[in-house]
Amino acid sequence: MIRYDVADAVATITLDRPDAMNSLTTELKVALLDALRRAADDRAIRAVLLTGAGRAFCAGQDLREHAGNLEAGRGLDDTVRLHYNPVVELLTTMPKPVVAAVNGVAAGAGASLAFACDLRVASEKAKFALAFTGIGLAPDSGASWTLQRLVGLGRAAELLLLGEPLDAARALELGLVTRVVPADDVLKTAYELAARLAQGPTVAYAATKRALAHAATHALPDALALEADLQDECAATRDHREATRAFLAKQRPAFTGE
């Protein structure tokens, strides 16, 4: 259900249930979390690319499995706490950049997974649907957190309450995606972006993610204090010394991620 490929210090994680539009069963969610942990723990991996096989990025929760749980009296079967939350926490705190290649439909939790990534490259055929209220549920997988940081509180409320699908052009206009490209180019473009990040200063990227997440919920003095701490950490890295040397020598730095 998951393909895990490595090249150029990029781990490409592909949701691989194309016949079911990569909808999320318990088995797939467990496999996705394992793959993300593998990428996070591997020092040789310096960027992650998340995508889906076939015509969809991810259609969200597998409703056949969900309906079976309801009929059996298990409700949500605690999947939000056990599966979705750990995946989203890992995506957002991954100490290396994560790029989503949104090749088609991203609905419900599938859209949430894309929004939890750092950058999103979307096919011109991609569609986003925050369809939680349409099936009588509140948002999950971090949508209440990521959406308002991407588009603001008012727009996030509109998207979540109305649940109307967005095409790629509208998603770009709202700031939900980084780029929109022809369908045949989406994986190539996203991979090139991930490979570029994989050649960069990995520690500085991780520090930037920490600083952004912290500043979103803290006052300016707290944000300034953390920035100072993170600058100290980054200043001690080999990459910072190399970049300073290269700048003075008018050369391109060769980052190693250390």
PDB file of C-alpha atoms in Angstrom:
ATOM      1  CA  MET A   1       0.000   0.000   0.000  1.00  0.00           C
ATOM      2  CA  ILE A   2       3.045   2.253   0.249  1.00  0.00           C
ATOM      3  CA  ARG A   3       5.938   2.636  -2.148  1.00  0.00           C
ATOM      4  CA  TYR A   4       9.159   3.989  -0.635  1.00  0.00           C
ATOM      5  CA  ASP A   5      11.865   5.078  -3.064  1.00  0.00           C
ATOM      6  CA  VAL A   6      15.126   6.906  -2.396  1.00  0.00           C
ATOM      7  CA  ALA A   7      17.246   8.932  -4.810  1.00  0.00           C
ATOM      8  CA  ASP A   8      19.233  12.163  -4.511  1.00  0.00           C
ATOM      9  CA  ALA A   9      18.695  12.168  -0.717  1.00  0.00           C
ATOM     10  CA  VAL A  10      14.915  12.369  -1.332  1.00  0.00           C
ATOM     11  CA  ALA A  11      12.517   9.765   0.050  1.00  0.00           C
ATOM     12  CA  THR A  12       9.478   9.514  -2.214  1.00  0.00           C
ATOM     13  CA  ILE A  13       6.511   8.056  -0.336  1.00  0.00           C
ATOM     14  CA  THR A  14       3.642   7.030  -2.607  1.00  0.00           C
ATOM     15  CA  LEU A  15       0.190   6.069  -1.375  1.00  0.00           C
ATOM     16  CA  ASP A  16      -0.489   3.032  -3.532  1.00  0.00           C
ATOM     17  CA  ARG A  17      -4.177   2.108  -3.598  1.00  0.00           C
ATOM     18  CA  PRO A  18      -4.995   3.609  -6.993  1.00  0.00           C
ATOM     19  CA  ASP A  19      -8.175   1.551  -7.504  1.00  0.00           C
ATOM     20  CA  ALA A  20      -9.571   3.093  -4.296  1.00  0.00           C
ATOM     21  CA  MET A  21      -8.202   6.602  -5.006  1.00  0.00           C
ATOM     22  CA  ASN A  22      -5.640   5.983  -2.234  1.00  0.00           C
ATOM     23  CA  SER A  23      -8.337   6.179   0.419  1.00  0.00           C
ATOM     24  CA  LEU A  24      -7.017   5.543   3.886  1.00  0.00           C
ATOM     25  CA  THR A  25      -7.602   2.201   5.558  1.00  0.00           C
ATOM     26  CA  THR A  26      -6.076   1.382   8.922  1.00  0.00           C
ATOM     27  CA  GLU A  27      -3.450  -0.701   7.154  1.00  0.00           C
ATOM     28  CA  LEU A  28      -2.473   2.187   4.880  1.00  0.00           C
ATOM     29  CA  LYS A  29      -2.364   4.687   7.731  1.00  0.00           C
ATOM     30  CA  VAL A  30      -0.051   2.416   9.736  1.00  0.00           C
ATOM     31  CA  ALA A  31       2.184   1.916   6.692  1.00  0.00           C
ATOM     32  CA  LEU A  32       2.291   5.663   6.010  1.00  0.00           C
ATOM     33  CA  LEU A  33       3.319   6.435   9.581  1.00  0.00           C
ATOM     34  CA  ASP A  34       6.039   3.776   9.401  1.00  0.00           C
ATOM     35  CA  ALA A  35       7.347   5.240   6.136  1.00  0.00           C
ATOM     36  CA  LEU A  36       7.420   8.765   7.522  1.00  0.00           C
ATOM     37  CA  ARG A  37       9.261   7.589  10.637  1.00  0.00           C
ATOM     38  CA  ARG A  38      11.773   5.792   8.444  1.00  0.00           C
ATOM     39  CA  ALA A  39      12.404   8.985   6.464  1.00  0.00           C
ATOM     40  CA  ALA A  40      12.614  11.135   9.605  1.00  0.00           C
ATOM     41  CA  ASP A  41      15.140   8.832  11.281  1.00  0.00           C
ATOM     42  CA  ASP A  42      17.387   8.308   8.251  1.00  0.00           C
ATOM     43  CA  ARG A  43      20.191  10.902   8.266  1.00  0.00           C
ATOM     44  CA  ALA A  44      20.810  10.204   4.577  1.00  0.00           C
ATOM     45  CA  ILE A  45      17.319  11.490   3.757  1.00  0.00           C
ATOM     46  CA  ARG A  46      17.258  15.283   3.523  1.00  0.00           C
ATOM     47  CA  ALA A  47      13.829  15.859   1.956  1.00  0.00           C
ATOM     48  CA  VAL A  48      10.576  13.932   1.590  1.00  0.00           C
ATOM     49  CA  LEU A  49       8.120  13.817  -1.300  1.00  0.00           C
ATOM     50  CA  LEU A  50       4.562  12.609  -0.636  1.00  0.00           C
ATOM     51  CA  THR A  51       2.249  11.686  -3.505  1.00  0.00           C
ATOM     52  CA  GLY A  52      -0.434   9.254  -4.622  1.00  0.00           C
ATOM     53  CA  ALA A  53      -0.570   6.578  -7.313  1.00  0.00           C
ATOM     54  CA  GLY A  54      -3.025   6.834 -10.189  1.00  0.00           C
ATOM     55  CA  ARG A  55      -5.525   9.644 -10.606  1.00  0.00           C
ATOM     56  CA  ALA A  56      -5.853  10.728  -6.974  1.00  0.00           C
ATOM     57  CA  PHE A  57      -3.563  12.088  -4.304  1.00  0.00           C
ATOM     58  CA  CYS A  58      -5.769  10.755  -1.512  1.00  0.00           C
ATOM     59  CA  ALA A  59      -9.559  10.598  -1.224  1.00  0.00           C
ATOM     60  CA  GLY A  60      -9.445  10.608   2.577  1.00  0.00           C
ATOM     61  CA  GLN A  61     -10.827   7.965   4.903  1.00  0.00           C
ATOM     62  CA  ASP A  62     -11.905   4.699   3.293  1.00  0.00           C
ATOM     63  CA  LEU A  63     -15.643   4.955   3.903  1.00  0.00           C
ATOM     64  CA  ARG A  64     -16.238   1.236   3.353  1.00  0.00           C
ATOM     65  CA  GLU A  65     -13.999   0.436   6.290  1.00  0.00           C
ATOM     66  CA  HIS A  66     -15.585   3.275   8.269  1.00  0.00           C
ATOM     67  CA  ALA A  67     -19.108   2.042   7.555  1.00  0.00           C
ATOM     68  CA  GLY A  68     -18.110  -1.402   8.805  1.00  0.00           C
ATOM     69  CA  ASN A  69     -16.845   0.126  12.035  1.00  0.00           C
ATOM     70  CA  LEU A  70     -20.119   2.004  12.491  1.00  0.00           C
ATOM     71  CA  GLU A  71     -22.176  -1.121  11.910  1.00  0.00           C
ATOM     72  CA  ALA A  72     -20.043  -2.993  14.429  1.00  0.00           C
ATOM     73  CA  GLY A  73     -20.565  -0.264  17.013  1.00  0.00           C
ATOM     74  CA  ARG A  74     -16.923   0.835  17.006  1.00  0.00           C
ATOM     75  CA  GLY A  75     -17.601   4.367  15.779  1.00  0.00           C
ATOM     76  CA  LEU A  76     -14.402   6.016  14.580  1.00  0.00           C
ATOM     77  CA  ASP A  77     -12.415   3.169  16.176  1.00  0.00           C
ATOM     78  CA  ASP A  78     -10.140   5.871  17.673  1.00  0.00           C
ATOM     79  CA  THR A  79      -8.393   6.243  14.311  1.00  0.00           C
ATOM     80  CA  VAL A  80      -7.991  10.015  14.680  1.00  0.00           C
ATOM     81  CA  ARG A  81      -5.871   9.661  17.821  1.00  0.00           C
ATOM     82  CA  LEU A  82      -4.097   6.448  16.831  1.00  0.00           C
ATOM     83  CA  HIS A  83      -3.377   7.139  13.166  1.00  0.00           C
ATOM     84  CA  TYR A  84      -4.194  10.566  11.753  1.00  0.00           C
ATOM     85  CA  ASN A  85      -2.780  12.666  14.572  1.00  0.00           C
ATOM     86  CA  PRO A  86       0.645  10.953  14.672  1.00  0.00           C
ATOM     87  CA  VAL A  87       0.969  11.213  10.863  1.00  0.00           C
ATOM     88  CA  VAL A  88       0.186  14.928  10.834  1.00  0.00           C
ATOM     89  CA  GLU A  89       2.422  15.651  13.812  1.00  0.00           C
ATOM     90  CA  LEU A  90       5.287  13.903  12.056  1.00  0.00           C
ATOM     91  CA  LEU A  91       4.715  15.728   8.770  1.00  0.00           C
ATOM     92  CA  THR A  92       4.665  19.129  10.459  1.00  0.00           C
ATOM     93  CA  THR A  93       7.624  18.486  12.776  1.00  0.00           C
ATOM     94  CA  MET A  94       9.774  16.471  10.355  1.00  0.00           C
ATOM     95  CA  PRO A  95      13.307  17.926  10.693  1.00  0.00           C
ATOM     96  CA  LYS A  96      13.587  18.148   6.926  1.00  0.00           C
ATOM     97  CA  PRO A  97      11.381  19.654   4.193  1.00  0.00           C
ATOM     98  CA  VAL A  98       8.291  17.775   2.988  1.00  0.00           C
ATOM     99  CA  VAL A  99       6.842  18.422  -0.479  1.00  0.00           C
ATOM    100  CA  ALA A 100       3.435  17.152  -1.601  1.00  0.00           C
ATOM    101  CA  ALA A 101       2.863  16.301  -5.256  1.00  0.00           C
ATOM    102  CA  VAL A 102      -0.925  16.618  -5.484  1.00  0.00           C
ATOM    103  CA  ASN A 103      -1.606  14.693  -8.660  1.00  0.00           C
ATOM    104  CA  GLY A 104      -5.407  14.588  -8.436  1.00  0.00           C
ATOM    105  CA  VAL A 105      -8.216  14.604  -5.907  1.00  0.00           C
ATOM    106  CA  ALA A 106      -7.263  15.462  -2.320  1.00  0.00           C
ATOM    107  CA  ALA A 107     -10.368  15.133  -0.164  1.00  0.00           C
ATOM    108  CA  GLY A 108     -11.047  15.138   3.567  1.00  0.00           C
ATOM    109  CA  ALA A 109      -8.043  13.767   5.416  1.00  0.00           C
ATOM    110  CA  GLY A 110      -6.262  13.540   2.055  1.00  0.00           C
ATOM    111  CA  ALA A 111      -6.446  17.320   1.692  1.00  0.00           C
ATOM    112  CA  SER A 112      -5.328  17.656   5.313  1.00  0.00           C
ATOM    113  CA  LEU A 113      -2.241  15.558   4.609  1.00  0.00           C
ATOM    114  CA  ALA A 114      -1.300  17.852   1.738  1.00  0.00           C
ATOM    115  CA  PHE A 115      -1.799  20.962   3.877  1.00  0.00           C
ATOM    116  CA  ALA A 116       0.453  19.494   6.586  1.00  0.00           C
ATOM    117  CA  CYS A 117       3.360  19.360   4.127  1.00  0.00           C
ATOM    118  CA  ASP A 118       5.683  22.335   3.816  1.00  0.00           C
ATOM    119  CA  LEU A 119       5.169  22.911   0.092  1.00  0.00           C
ATOM    120  CA  ARG A 120       2.519  21.686  -2.340  1.00  0.00           C
ATOM    121  CA  VAL A 121       2.877  21.286  -6.091  1.00  0.00           C
ATOM    122  CA  ALA A 122      -0.524  20.631  -7.669  1.00  0.00           C
ATOM    123  CA  SER A 123      -1.542  19.253 -11.026  1.00  0.00           C
ATOM    124  CA  GLU A 124      -3.809  21.548 -12.992  1.00  0.00           C
ATOM    125  CA  LYS A 125      -6.333  18.706 -12.674  1.00  0.00           C
ATOM    126  CA  ALA A 126      -6.090  18.547  -8.882  1.00  0.00           C
ATOM    127  CA  LYS A 127      -9.144  19.206  -6.751  1.00  0.00           C
ATOM    128  CA  PHE A 128      -9.366  19.863  -3.016  1.00  0.00           C
ATOM    129  CA  ALA A 129     -12.453  19.064  -0.961  1.00  0.00           C
ATOM    130  CA  LEU A 130     -12.794  19.718   2.759  1.00  0.00           C
ATOM    131  CA  ALA A 131     -15.806  17.445   2.898  1.00  0.00           C
ATOM    132  CA  PHE A 132     -15.960  16.763   6.641  1.00  0.00           C
ATOM    133  CA  THR A 133     -19.259  18.516   7.372  1.00  0.00           C
ATOM    134  CA  GLY A 134     -20.789  16.872   4.313  1.00  0.00           C
ATOM    135  CA  ILE A 135     -20.696  13.569   6.188  1.00  0.00           C
ATOM    136  CA  GLY A 136     -21.571  15.100   9.536  1.00  0.00           C
ATOM    137  CA  LEU A 137     -18.069  15.300  10.986  1.00  0.00           C
ATOM    138  CA  ALA A 138     -15.724  17.977  12.289  1.00  0.00           C
ATOM    139  CA  PRO A 139     -12.344  18.442  10.569  1.00  0.00           C
ATOM    140  CA  ASP A 140      -9.453  16.157  11.459  1.00  0.00           C
ATOM    141  CA  SER A 141      -5.841  15.532  10.505  1.00  0.00           C
ATOM    142  CA  GLY A 142      -4.882  19.057  11.477  1.00  0.00           C
ATOM    143  CA  ALA A 143      -7.148  20.881   9.001  1.00  0.00           C
ATOM    144  CA  SER A 144      -8.394  23.276  11.686  1.00  0.00           C
ATOM    145  CA  TRP A 145      -4.760  24.187  12.412  1.00  0.00           C
ATOM    146  CA  THR A 146      -3.149  24.227   8.968  1.00  0.00           C
ATOM    147  CA  LEU A 147      -5.951  25.847   6.985  1.00  0.00           C
ATOM    148  CA  GLN A 148      -6.213  29.051   8.974  1.00  0.00           C
ATOM    149  CA  ARG A 149      -2.440  29.434   8.882  1.00  0.00           C
ATOM    150  CA  LEU A 150      -2.491  29.119   5.104  1.00  0.00           C
ATOM    151  CA  VAL A 151      -5.526  31.247   4.269  1.00  0.00           C
ATOM    152  CA  GLY A 152      -6.676  33.013   7.463  1.00  0.00           C
ATOM    153  CA  LEU A 153      -9.442  32.278   9.946  1.00  0.00           C
ATOM    154  CA  GLY A 154     -12.346  33.639   7.910  1.00  0.00           C
ATOM    155  CA  ARG A 155     -11.451  31.785   4.722  1.00  0.00           C
ATOM    156  CA  ALA A 156     -10.727  28.584   6.667  1.00  0.00           C
ATOM    157  CA  ALA A 157     -14.204  28.769   8.227  1.00  0.00           C
ATOM    158  CA  GLU A 158     -15.722  29.199   4.768  1.00  0.00           C
ATOM    159  CA  LEU A 159     -13.844  26.238   3.322  1.00  0.00           C
ATOM    160  CA  LEU A 160     -14.613  23.935   6.244  1.00  0.00           C
ATOM    161  CA  LEU A 161     -18.241  24.909   6.798  1.00  0.00           C
ATOM    162  CA  LEU A 162     -19.311  24.918   3.157  1.00  0.00           C
ATOM    163  CA  GLY A 163     -17.097  22.044   2.055  1.00  0.00           C
ATOM    164  CA  GLU A 164     -17.188  23.187  -1.571  1.00  0.00           C
ATOM    165  CA  PRO A 165     -14.508  21.655  -3.805  1.00  0.00           C
ATOM    166  CA  LEU A 166     -11.711  23.865  -5.113  1.00  0.00           C
ATOM    167  CA  ASP A 167      -9.925  23.423  -8.398  1.00  0.00           C
ATOM    168  CA  ALA A 168      -6.172  23.918  -8.648  1.00  0.00           C
ATOM    169  CA  ALA A 169      -6.388  27.480  -9.952  1.00  0.00           C
ATOM    170  CA  ARG A 170      -8.562  28.582  -7.032  1.00  0.00           C
ATOM    171  CA  ALA A 171      -6.299  26.760  -4.571  1.00  0.00           C
ATOM    172  CA  LEU A 172      -3.320  28.667  -5.951  1.00  0.00           C
ATOM    173  CA  GLU A 173      -5.211  31.954  -5.729  1.00  0.00           C
ATOM    174  CA  LEU A 174      -6.002  31.303  -2.059  1.00  0.00           C
ATOM    175  CA  GLY A 175      -2.436  30.271  -1.228  1.00  0.00           C
ATOM    176  CA  LEU A 176      -3.240  26.623  -0.540  1.00  0.00           C
ATOM    177  CA  VAL A 177      -0.643  25.405  -3.037  1.00  0.00           C
ATOM    178  CA  THR A 178       2.811  26.594  -4.013  1.00  0.00           C
ATOM    179  CA  ARG A 179       2.628  25.920  -7.737  1.00  0.00           C
ATOM    180  CA  VAL A 180       0.211  24.563 -10.326  1.00  0.00           C
ATOM    181  CA  VAL A 181       1.694  22.700 -13.289  1.00  0.00           C
ATOM    182  CA  PRO A 182       0.409  20.527 -16.156  1.00  0.00           C
ATOM    183  CA  ALA A 183      -0.704  17.078 -15.023  1.00  0.00           C
ATOM    184  CA  ASP A 184       2.173  15.329 -16.801  1.00  0.00           C
ATOM    185  CA  ASP A 185       4.717  17.516 -15.003  1.00  0.00           C
ATOM    186  CA  VAL A 186       3.475  17.431 -11.406  1.00  0.00           C
ATOM    187  CA  LEU A 187       5.642  14.601 -10.089  1.00  0.00           C
ATOM    188  CA  LYS A 188       8.710  15.794 -11.995  1.00  0.00           C
ATOM    189  CA  THR A 189       8.303  19.372 -10.752  1.00  0.00           C
ATOM    190  CA  ALA A 190       7.687  18.315  -7.160  1.00  0.00           C
ATOM    191  CA  TYR A 191      10.655  15.949  -7.256  1.00  0.00           C
ATOM    192  CA  GLU A 192      12.941  18.676  -8.619  1.00  0.00           C
ATOM    193  CA  LEU A 193      11.819  20.940  -5.788  1.00  0.00           C
ATOM    194  CA  ALA A 194      12.415  18.223  -3.180  1.00  0.00           C
ATOM    195  CA  ALA A 195      15.824  17.397  -4.680  1.00  0.00           C
ATOM    196  CA  ARG A 196      16.775  21.067  -4.558  1.00  0.00           C
ATOM    197  CA  LEU A 197      15.838  21.214  -0.874  1.00  0.00           C
ATOM    198  CA  ALA A 198      17.715  17.970  -0.241  1.00  0.00           C
ATOM    199  CA  GLN A 199      20.922  19.703  -1.338  1.00  0.00           C
ATOM    200  CA  GLY A 200      20.386  22.595   1.061  1.00  0.00           C
ATOM    201  CA  PRO A 201      21.177  23.330   4.720  1.00  0.00           C
ATOM    202  CA  THR A 202      19.006  20.694   6.397  1.00  0.00           C
ATOM    203  CA  VAL A 203      19.559  21.930   9.946  1.00  0.00           C
ATOM    204  CA  ALA A 204      18.544  25.452   8.939  1.00  0.00           C
ATOM    205  CA  TYR A 205      15.403  24.117   7.254  1.00  0.00           C
ATOM    206  CA  ALA A 206      14.458  22.217  10.417  1.00  0.00           C
ATOM    207  CA  ALA A 207      15.074  25.343  12.493  1.00  0.00           C
ATOM    208  CA  THR A 208      12.919  27.400  10.138  1.00  0.00           C
ATOM    209  CA  LYS A 209      10.029  24.943  10.525  1.00  0.00           C
ATOM    210  CA  ARG A 210      10.371  25.110  14.300  1.00  0.00           C
ATOM    211  CA  ALA A 211      10.469  28.900  14.287  1.00  0.00           C
ATOM    212  CA  LEU A 212       7.350  29.195  12.126  1.00  0.00           C
ATOM    213  CA  ALA A 213       5.341  26.719  14.207  1.00  0.00           C
ATOM    214  CA  HIS A 214       6.376  28.400  17.450  1.00  0.00           C
ATOM    215  CA  ALA A 215       5.744  31.949  16.246  1.00  0.00           C
ATOM    216  CA  ALA A 216       2.212  31.058  15.137  1.00  0.00           C
ATOM    217  CA  THR A 217       1.129  30.567  18.754  1.00  0.00           C
ATOM    218  CA  HIS A 218       3.503  32.770  20.773  1.00  0.00           C
ATOM    219  CA  ALA A 219       4.052  36.462  21.395  1.00  0.00           C
ATOM    220  CA  LEU A 220       6.855  38.367  19.675  1.00  0.00           C
ATOM    221  CA  PRO A 221       9.281  38.264  22.642  1.00  0.00           C
ATOM    222  CA  ASP A 222       8.976  34.472  22.764  1.00  0.00           C
ATOM    223  CA  ALA A 223       9.477  34.217  19.007  1.00  0.00           C
ATOM    224  CA  LEU A 224      12.558  36.428  19.203  1.00  0.00           C
ATOM    225  CA  ALA A 225      14.004  34.326  22.013  1.00  0.00           C
ATOM    226  CA  LEU A 226      13.577  31.100  20.051  1.00  0.00           C
ATOM    227  CA  GLU A 227      15.041  32.705  16.927  1.00  0.00           C
ATOM    228  CA  ALA A 228      18.148  33.594  18.920  1.00  0.00           C
ATOM    229  CA  ASP A 229      18.468  30.028  20.204  1.00  0.00           C
ATOM    230  CA  LEU A 230      17.991  28.576  16.726  1.00  0.00           C
ATOM    231  CA  GLN A 231      20.528  30.984  15.248  1.00  0.00           C
ATOM    232  CA  ASP A 232      23.066  29.765  17.804  1.00  0.00           C
ATOM    233  CA  GLU A 233      22.356  26.162  16.834  1.00  0.00           C
ATOM    234  CA  CYS A 234      22.656  26.853  13.125  1.00  0.00           C
ATOM    235  CA  ALA A 235      25.785  28.986  13.540  1.00  0.00           C
ATOM    236  CA  ALA A 236      27.550  25.947  14.985  1.00  0.00           C
ATOM    237  CA  THR A 237      26.873  23.799  11.904  1.00  0.00           C
ATOM    238  CA  ARG A 238      29.320  22.824   9.215  1.00  0.00           C
ATOM    239  CA  ASP A 239      26.861  24.136   6.615  1.00  0.00           C
ATOM    240  CA  HIS A 240      26.932  27.653   8.067  1.00  0.00           C
ATOM    241  CA  ARG A 241      30.722  27.717   8.077  1.00  0.00           C
ATOM    242  CA  GLU A 242      30.796  26.420   4.511  1.00  0.00           C
ATOM    243  CA  ALA A 243      28.229  28.973   3.329  1.00  0.00           C
ATOM    244  CA  THR A 244      30.160  31.824   4.934  1.00  0.00           C
ATOM    245  CA  ARG A 245      33.410  30.641   3.339  1.00  0.00           C
ATOM    246  CA  ALA A 246      31.733  30.250  -0.053  1.00  0.00           C
ATOM    247  CA  PHE A 247      30.149  33.693   0.135  1.00  0.00           C
ATOM    248  CA  LEU A 248      33.488  35.373   0.807  1.00  0.00           C
ATOM    249  CA  ALA A 249      35.094  33.349  -1.981  1.00  0.00           C
ATOM    250  CA  LYS A 250      32.184  34.149  -4.342  1.00  0.00           C
ATOM    251  CA  GLN A 251      31.446  30.426  -4.758  1.00  0.00           C
ATOM    252  CA  ARG A 252      28.356  28.267  -4.406  1.00  0.00           C
ATOM    253  CA  PRO A 253      28.247  26.521  -1.029  1.00  0.00           C
ATOM    254  CA  ALA A 254      28.294  22.738  -0.894  1.00  0.00           C
ATOM    255  CA  PHE A 255      25.897  21.826   1.899  1.00  0.00           C
ATOM    256  CA  THR A 256      26.106  18.454   3.620  1.00  0.00           C
ATOM    257  CA  GLY A 257      23.128  18.805   5.968  1.00  0.00           C
ATOM    258  CA  GLU A 258      25.398  18.956   9.020  1.00  0.00           C
TER     259      GLU A 258
END
